[in-house]
mmCIF file of C-alpha atoms and ligand atoms in Angstrom:
data_model
loop_
_atom_site.group_PDB
_atom_site.id
_atom_site.type_symbol
_atom_site.label_atom_id
_atom_site.label_comp_id
_atom_site.label_asym_id
_atom_site.label_seq_id
_atom_site.Cartn_x
_atom_site.Cartn_y
_atom_site.Cartn_z
ATOM 1 C CA MET A 270 -15.453 19.035 2.281
ATOM 2 C CA LYS A 271 -16.025 16.469 -0.857
ATOM 3 C CA VAL A 272 -13.980 15.213 -3.680
ATOM 4 C CA LYS A 273 -16.055 16.669 -6.308
ATOM 5 C CA ASP A 274 -15.308 20.417 -4.455
ATOM 6 C CA ILE A 275 -12.031 20.107 -4.684
ATOM 7 C CA MET A 276 -12.067 18.680 -8.587
ATOM 8 C CA ASN A 277 -14.374 21.645 -8.825
ATOM 9 C CA SER A 278 -12.556 24.087 -6.929
ATOM 10 C CA LEU A 279 -9.312 23.205 -8.868
ATOM 11 C CA ASN A 280 -10.196 22.998 -12.078
ATOM 12 C CA LEU A 281 -8.804 18.796 -12.155
ATOM 13 C CA LYS A 282 -10.270 16.706 -15.685
ATOM 14 C CA ILE A 283 -11.049 13.549 -14.088
ATOM 15 C CA LEU A 284 -10.019 10.349 -15.384
ATOM 16 C CA ALA A 285 -11.929 7.732 -13.327
ATOM 17 C CA GLY A 286 -13.375 6.463 -10.253
ATOM 18 C CA GLU A 287 -16.244 9.072 -11.029
ATOM 19 C CA ASN A 288 -18.168 6.842 -8.202
ATOM 20 C CA GLY A 289 -15.481 7.828 -5.942
ATOM 21 C CA LEU A 290 -16.959 11.564 -6.509
ATOM 22 C CA ASP A 291 -18.780 12.140 -2.931
ATOM 23 C CA LYS A 292 -16.077 10.821 -0.355
ATOM 24 C CA ASP A 293 -15.166 13.263 1.774
ATOM 25 C CA ALA A 294 -11.366 14.740 2.224
ATOM 26 C CA ARG A 295 -9.790 15.522 4.679
ATOM 27 C CA GLY A 296 -6.052 17.011 5.012
ATOM 28 C CA VAL A 297 -3.225 16.383 2.302
ATOM 29 C CA TYR A 298 -0.168 13.954 2.028
ATOM 30 C CA CYS A 299 1.610 14.686 -0.950
ATOM 31 C CA CYS A 300 4.761 12.025 -1.740
ATOM 32 C CA ASP A 301 5.724 9.571 -4.408
ATOM 33 C CA LEU A 302 7.753 6.836 -2.017
ATOM 34 C CA LEU A 303 5.028 4.063 -1.977
ATOM 35 C CA SER A 304 6.139 2.773 1.525
ATOM 36 C CA TRP A 305 6.649 6.349 2.853
ATOM 37 C CA VAL A 306 2.846 7.175 1.320
ATOM 38 C CA MET A 307 1.723 3.484 2.845
ATOM 39 C CA SER A 308 3.480 4.947 6.844
ATOM 40 C CA HIS A 309 2.391 7.902 6.603
ATOM 41 C CA ALA A 310 -1.260 8.835 4.695
ATOM 42 C CA LYS A 311 -4.375 9.151 6.889
ATOM 43 C CA SER A 312 -7.105 7.745 4.882
ATOM 44 C CA GLN A 313 -9.572 10.891 4.043
ATOM 45 C CA ASN A 314 -6.720 11.793 3.061
ATOM 46 C CA VAL A 315 -6.374 13.247 -0.269
ATOM 47 C CA TRP A 316 -2.745 11.525 -1.961
ATOM 48 C CA ILE A 317 -0.456 14.075 -4.898
ATOM 49 C CA THR A 318 1.681 11.614 -6.762
ATOM 50 C CA VAL A 319 3.140 12.019 -9.700
ATOM 51 C CA GLN A 320 3.261 7.363 -10.250
ATOM 52 C CA ILE A 321 1.114 6.410 -12.211
ATOM 53 C CA HIS A 322 1.157 2.116 -11.899
ATOM 54 C CA THR A 323 -1.296 0.077 -10.547
ATOM 55 C CA ASN A 324 -0.410 -0.820 -7.323
ATOM 56 C CA ILE A 325 -1.324 3.504 -7.060
ATOM 57 C CA VAL A 326 -5.277 2.373 -6.660
ATOM 58 C CA ALA A 327 -3.961 -0.984 -4.231
ATOM 59 C CA ILE A 328 -2.626 1.750 -1.837
ATOM 60 C CA ALA A 329 -5.210 4.753 -2.058
ATOM 61 C CA SER A 330 -7.816 1.477 -1.311
ATOM 62 C CA LEU A 331 -6.031 0.241 1.347
ATOM 63 C CA LEU A 332 -5.171 3.224 3.095
ATOM 64 C CA GLU A 333 -8.880 4.688 1.518
ATOM 65 C CA LEU A 334 -8.056 7.187 1.022
ATOM 66 C CA SER A 335 -10.348 9.942 -1.153
ATOM 67 C CA CYS A 336 -8.455 10.904 -4.658
ATOM 68 C CA ILE A 337 -5.674 10.791 -6.194
ATOM 69 C CA ILE A 338 -4.214 13.771 -7.623
ATOM 70 C CA ILE A 339 -1.931 13.299 -10.911
ATOM 71 C CA PRO A 340 0.326 16.333 -11.542
ATOM 72 C CA GLU A 341 2.262 18.070 -14.667
ATOM 73 C CA SER A 342 -0.920 16.346 -16.501
ATOM 74 C CA ILE A 343 0.830 13.376 -16.421
ATOM 75 C CA GLU A 344 -1.235 10.688 -18.496
ATOM 76 C CA VAL A 345 -2.157 7.836 -16.301
ATOM 77 C CA GLU A 346 -1.921 4.214 -17.038
ATOM 78 C CA GLU A 347 -4.974 2.310 -18.936
ATOM 79 C CA ASN A 348 -5.151 -0.290 -16.523
ATOM 80 C CA THR A 349 -4.423 2.529 -12.933
ATOM 81 C CA LEU A 350 -7.819 3.476 -14.487
ATOM 82 C CA GLU A 351 -9.376 0.775 -14.661
ATOM 83 C CA LYS A 352 -8.700 -1.176 -10.935
ATOM 84 C CA ALA A 353 -9.204 2.973 -10.055
ATOM 85 C CA ASN A 354 -13.280 2.739 -11.621
ATOM 86 C CA GLU A 355 -13.335 -1.244 -9.926
ATOM 87 C CA GLU A 356 -12.338 0.403 -6.649
ATOM 88 C CA ASN A 357 -13.870 3.473 -6.775
ATOM 89 C CA ILE A 358 -10.875 6.209 -6.441
ATOM 90 C CA PRO A 359 -10.892 9.286 -8.052
ATOM 91 C CA ILE A 360 -8.156 9.667 -10.524
ATOM 92 C CA LEU A 361 -7.998 14.061 -11.238
ATOM 93 C CA GLN A 362 -5.644 15.472 -13.240
ATOM 94 C CA SER A 363 -4.032 18.301 -13.146
ATOM 95 C CA ASP A 364 -1.905 20.924 -14.905
ATOM 96 C CA LEU A 365 -0.306 21.731 -11.784
ATOM 97 C CA THR A 366 2.346 21.135 -10.226
ATOM 98 C CA SER A 367 2.355 19.482 -6.974
ATOM 99 C CA TYR A 368 3.196 21.977 -5.180
ATOM 100 C CA GLN A 369 1.042 24.857 -6.668
ATOM 101 C CA LEU A 370 -1.448 22.567 -5.490
ATOM 102 C CA CYS A 371 -1.258 22.285 -2.290
ATOM 103 C CA VAL A 372 -0.881 25.648 -2.146
ATOM 104 C CA LYS A 373 -4.629 25.966 -3.480
ATOM 105 C CA LEU A 374 -6.278 22.847 -1.563
ATOM 106 C CA ASN A 375 -4.283 24.920 1.681
ATOM 107 C CA GLN A 376 -5.928 28.444 -0.136
ATOM 108 C CA LEU A 377 -9.443 26.309 -0.429
ATOM 109 C CA GLY A 378 -9.264 25.956 3.732
ATOM 110 C CA ILE A 379 -7.310 21.653 3.785
ATOM 111 C CA ASP A 380 -5.264 21.605 6.393
ATOM 112 C CA GLU A 381 -2.816 19.023 6.962
ATOM 113 C CA MET B 103 -6.520 -21.206 21.233
ATOM 114 C CA GLN B 104 -9.672 -21.604 18.681
ATOM 115 C CA GLU B 105 -7.943 -20.734 14.201
ATOM 116 C CA LEU B 106 -11.474 -19.307 13.085
ATOM 117 C CA LEU B 107 -10.329 -19.286 9.329
ATOM 118 C CA SER B 108 -7.381 -19.723 7.347
ATOM 119 C CA ILE B 109 -7.509 -18.339 3.941
ATOM 120 C CA LYS B 110 -3.830 -18.928 1.427
ATOM 121 C CA TYR B 111 -3.205 -16.364 -1.714
ATOM 122 C CA ASP B 112 -0.749 -17.282 -4.205
ATOM 123 C CA VAL B 113 1.687 -13.877 -5.306
ATOM 124 C CA GLU B 114 4.217 -13.638 -7.900
ATOM 125 C CA SER B 115 7.349 -12.672 -9.632
ATOM 126 C CA GLY B 116 7.354 -8.710 -10.901
ATOM 127 C CA ASP B 117 3.197 -8.996 -11.121
ATOM 128 C CA PHE B 118 2.794 -5.591 -9.815
ATOM 129 C CA ILE B 119 -0.907 -5.250 -11.690
ATOM 130 C CA ARG B 120 -2.013 -7.866 -8.968
ATOM 131 C CA GLY B 121 0.510 -6.909 -5.733
ATOM 132 C CA GLY B 122 -1.516 -5.341 -3.302
ATOM 133 C CA GLU B 123 -4.566 -7.983 -4.723
ATOM 134 C CA ALA B 124 -3.682 -10.071 -1.554
ATOM 135 C CA SER B 125 -4.081 -7.844 1.436
ATOM 136 C CA SER B 126 -7.033 -5.947 -0.383
ATOM 137 C CA SER B 127 -8.338 -9.856 0.364
ATOM 138 C CA ILE B 128 -7.778 -9.344 4.130
ATOM 139 C CA LYS B 129 -8.882 -6.123 4.600
ATOM 140 C CA LYS B 130 -12.246 -6.874 3.046
ATOM 141 C CA LEU B 131 -11.691 -9.952 5.923
ATOM 142 C CA LEU B 132 -11.144 -8.313 9.194
ATOM 143 C CA GLN B 133 -14.005 -5.619 8.121
ATOM 144 C CA GLN B 134 -16.132 -7.974 7.259
ATOM 145 C CA LEU B 135 -15.532 -9.202 11.229
ATOM 146 C CA GLY B 136 -15.825 -5.917 12.513
ATOM 147 C CA ILE B 137 -12.083 -5.509 13.844
ATOM 148 C CA LYS B 138 -11.452 -2.029 14.534
ATOM 149 C CA ALA B 139 -9.974 0.155 11.625
ATOM 150 C CA ASP B 140 -7.176 1.201 13.316
ATOM 151 C CA ILE B 141 -5.998 -2.892 13.607
ATOM 152 C CA ILE B 142 -7.091 -3.152 9.960
ATOM 153 C CA LYS B 143 -4.532 -0.808 8.993
ATOM 154 C CA ARG B 144 -1.947 -1.477 10.463
ATOM 155 C CA ILE B 145 -2.521 -5.624 9.192
ATOM 156 C CA CYS B 146 -3.313 -3.963 5.497
ATOM 157 C CA VAL B 147 0.604 -2.349 5.584
ATOM 158 C CA ALA B 148 2.572 -4.950 6.890
ATOM 159 C CA CYS B 149 0.976 -7.584 4.538
ATOM 160 C CA TYR B 150 1.074 -4.999 1.447
ATOM 161 C CA GLU B 151 4.879 -4.576 2.497
ATOM 162 C CA ALA B 152 5.454 -7.739 2.675
ATOM 163 C CA GLU B 153 3.109 -8.487 -1.074
ATOM 164 C CA MET B 154 5.531 -6.161 -2.362
ATOM 165 C CA ASN B 155 8.584 -7.490 -1.040
ATOM 166 C CA ILE B 156 7.240 -10.727 -3.016
ATOM 167 C CA VAL B 157 6.682 -9.296 -5.791
ATOM 168 C CA ILE B 158 9.704 -7.146 -6.269
ATOM 169 C CA HIS B 159 12.442 -9.694 -4.205
ATOM 170 C CA SER B 160 10.970 -13.233 -4.996
ATOM 171 C CA LEU B 161 10.293 -15.667 -7.682
ATOM 172 C CA GLY B 162 7.136 -15.630 -5.613
ATOM 173 C CA GLY B 163 5.360 -16.674 -3.099
ATOM 174 C CA TYR B 164 2.585 -16.878 -1.469
ATOM 175 C CA ILE B 165 1.067 -15.549 1.525
ATOM 176 C CA GLU B 166 -1.443 -17.022 3.341
ATOM 177 C CA ALA B 167 -3.363 -15.048 7.274
ATOM 178 C CA LYS B 168 -4.499 -16.822 9.899
ATOM 179 C CA ILE B 169 -7.083 -15.902 12.602
ATOM 180 C CA PHE B 170 -7.942 -16.792 15.393
ATOM 181 C CA ASN B 171 -10.257 -14.971 17.771
ATOM 182 C CA ASN B 172 -7.896 -12.981 19.487
ATOM 183 C CA LYS B 173 -5.297 -12.161 16.665
ATOM 184 C CA ILE B 174 -4.183 -12.685 13.282
ATOM 185 C CA GLU B 175 -1.122 -13.913 12.219
ATOM 186 C CA ILE B 176 0.222 -13.685 8.336
ATOM 187 C CA VAL B 177 3.130 -15.687 7.186
ATOM 188 C CA ALA B 178 4.889 -14.176 3.459
ATOM 189 C CA LYS B 179 6.830 -17.365 2.287
ATOM 190 C CA ASP B 180 8.577 -17.280 -0.958
ATOM 191 C CA LYS B 181 11.151 -18.772 -3.451
ATOM 192 C CA GLY B 182 14.126 -16.839 -4.305
ATOM 193 C CA PRO B 183 17.174 -15.336 -2.987
ATOM 194 C CA GLY B 184 17.526 -15.318 0.137
ATOM 195 C CA ILE B 185 18.892 -12.580 2.374
ATOM 196 C CA GLU B 186 22.133 -12.799 2.778
ATOM 197 C CA ASN B 187 22.555 -9.893 6.026
ATOM 198 C CA ILE B 188 19.147 -9.887 8.423
ATOM 199 C CA ASP B 189 20.344 -7.555 10.442
ATOM 200 C CA LEU B 190 21.784 -4.843 6.942
ATOM 201 C CA ALA B 191 18.286 -5.304 5.505
ATOM 202 C CA MET B 192 16.071 -4.515 8.995
ATOM 203 C CA LYS B 193 18.074 -1.030 8.916
ATOM 204 C CA GLU B 194 15.624 1.686 7.481
ATOM 205 C CA GLY B 195 17.176 2.867 3.813
ATOM 206 C CA TYR B 196 18.065 -0.175 2.695
ATOM 207 C CA SER B 197 17.013 -1.969 -0.671
ATOM 208 C CA THR B 198 18.714 -3.326 -3.379
ATOM 209 C CA ALA B 199 15.293 -2.958 -5.254
ATOM 210 C CA PRO B 200 16.065 -2.333 -9.173
ATOM 211 C CA GLU B 201 16.160 0.803 -10.909
ATOM 212 C CA TYR B 202 12.306 0.029 -12.340
ATOM 213 C CA ALA B 203 11.175 -0.577 -9.202
ATOM 214 C CA ARG B 204 12.217 2.234 -7.366
ATOM 215 C CA GLU B 205 11.274 4.787 -10.588
ATOM 216 C CA MET B 206 7.972 3.722 -9.529
ATOM 217 C CA GLY B 207 8.332 4.503 -6.139
ATOM 218 C CA PHE B 208 9.653 1.106 -4.032
ATOM 219 C CA GLY B 209 12.542 0.590 -3.334
ATOM 220 C CA GLY B 210 12.397 3.375 0.154
ATOM 221 C CA GLY B 211 13.774 0.195 1.995
ATOM 222 C CA MET B 212 10.885 0.993 4.515
ATOM 223 C CA GLY B 213 8.884 -2.025 4.170
ATOM 224 C CA LEU B 214 11.330 -4.313 7.019
ATOM 225 C CA PRO B 215 10.952 -1.747 9.267
ATOM 226 C CA ASN B 216 7.573 -0.825 8.834
ATOM 227 C CA MET B 217 6.627 -4.514 8.987
ATOM 228 C CA LYS B 218 8.413 -4.627 12.315
ATOM 229 C CA LYS B 219 6.703 -1.592 13.670
ATOM 230 C CA SER B 220 2.815 -1.839 12.533
ATOM 231 C CA CYS B 221 3.343 -5.402 13.898
ATOM 232 C CA ASP B 222 2.456 -7.171 18.051
ATOM 233 C CA GLU B 223 5.314 -9.867 17.199
ATOM 234 C CA PHE B 224 7.435 -9.672 13.606
ATOM 235 C CA TYR B 225 10.228 -12.381 12.891
ATOM 236 C CA ILE B 226 11.531 -12.780 9.804
ATOM 237 C CA GLU B 227 13.728 -15.531 8.385
ATOM 238 C CA SER B 228 15.909 -16.971 5.132
ATOM 239 C CA LYS B 229 17.945 -18.784 3.022
ATOM 240 C CA ILE B 230 20.095 -18.028 0.616
ATOM 241 C CA GLY B 231 19.333 -19.211 -2.420
ATOM 242 C CA GLU B 232 16.463 -20.699 -1.048
ATOM 243 C CA TYR B 233 13.529 -18.161 0.739
ATOM 244 C CA THR B 234 12.487 -15.915 2.528
ATOM 245 C CA GLU B 235 9.844 -16.097 5.034
ATOM 246 C CA VAL B 236 8.489 -13.709 7.301
ATOM 247 C CA ARG B 237 5.665 -14.330 9.786
ATOM 248 C CA MET B 238 3.933 -10.981 11.620
ATOM 249 C CA VAL B 239 0.768 -11.230 14.830
ATOM 250 C CA VAL B 240 -1.581 -8.423 15.236
ATOM 251 C CA TYR B 241 -3.798 -9.087 18.651
ATOM 252 C CA PHE B 242 -7.040 -7.538 17.798
HETATM 253 N N1 ADP C 617 11.210 -11.203 -0.480
HETATM 254 C C1 ADP C 617 12.491 -11.428 -0.169
HETATM 255 N N2 ADP C 617 13.160 -11.459 -1.058
HETATM 256 C C2 ADP C 617 14.801 -11.568 -1.365
HETATM 257 N N3 ADP C 617 15.428 -10.452 -1.008
HETATM 258 C C3 ADP C 617 14.019 -9.208 0.238
HETATM 259 C C4 ADP C 617 12.956 -10.028 0.907
HETATM 260 N N4 ADP C 617 12.475 -8.953 1.204
HETATM 261 C C5 ADP C 617 13.612 -7.951 1.291
HETATM 262 N N5 ADP C 617 14.986 -8.231 0.212
HETATM 263 C C6 ADP C 617 15.818 -7.289 1.077
HETATM 264 O O1 ADP C 617 15.430 -6.396 2.385
HETATM 265 C C7 ADP C 617 15.873 -5.099 1.256
HETATM 266 C C8 ADP C 617 15.467 -3.541 2.396
HETATM 267 O O2 ADP C 617 13.769 -4.863 1.654
HETATM 268 P P1 ADP C 617 12.208 -3.163 2.549
HETATM 269 O O3 ADP C 617 12.833 -2.884 3.896
HETATM 270 O O4 ADP C 617 11.072 -4.313 2.294
HETATM 271 O O5 ADP C 617 12.891 -2.237 1.324
HETATM 272 P P2 ADP C 617 12.848 -2.655 -0.382
HETATM 273 O O6 ADP C 617 11.451 -3.148 -0.724
HETATM 274 O O7 ADP C 617 12.801 -0.829 -0.709
HETATM 275 O O8 ADP C 617 13.984 -2.484 -0.638
HETATM 276 C C9 ADP C 617 15.568 -5.617 -0.438
HETATM 277 O O9 ADP C 617 16.302 -3.744 -0.690
HETATM 278 C C10 ADP C 617 15.883 -6.807 -0.529
HETATM 279 O O10 ADP C 617 17.660 -6.881 -0.555
HETATM 280 MG MG1 MG C 618 9.843 -3.681 0.481
#
């Protein structure tokens, strides 16, 4: 499934990184502790996090994650969005909680 | 063993915006050299953790990558407070990261253990009030 399919199905708002919407997404990783993400997330994962600073883009890019979803309508820092545009990492925003997002992603047929 | 190339990046204390750029440049270089993706990933994990430790815990330093035909050697060295008890610092979950860094999701105390796990060789040396130096080797 592509990132843009997830965006459309879950009604996510794209904040940055539009050029990365055609990436393939596989699996979901949901965590806000960055070292944990760094060592456990897998490439192409959808990453759900409440962190909004620029370093989340560095991590997503290093690990080749497919996109970042920010729950609960949290506003994302402007320089994070700029970096996401440079690195083509889609940052998608939702009013759902992390848990609700996981449930919906699961219903879409995205496995762990 | 022949050294193919060597590259050095300055890492500034407290610079969370650029923090990660050295690791990202090293990653791109390794991709250009055609190194396998799983090896690159291990190097990225280790290098990023070392880089962010310089940003968070030190007064600034550098990351130097030396690439040979069969391995990469990464040195992360800084000026700073140093580490008093290295055995303790190597324990999973041990962290002295300040509150603001924890709120940003750093300070899990997993950085040094993850570096050690990701590398084939891992060395750390420190002098209180002077420096910390981490040296890591990954074979291709
Ligand atoms: N470059 C460094 N300079 C000074 N202290 C460091 C450095 N790197 C690590 N430390 C010390 O070791 C601890 C553990 O490091 P690490 O495992 O990376 O966890 P974290 O960075 O999440 O605190 C740090 O909290 C800090 O006390
Ligand atoms: Mg650390």
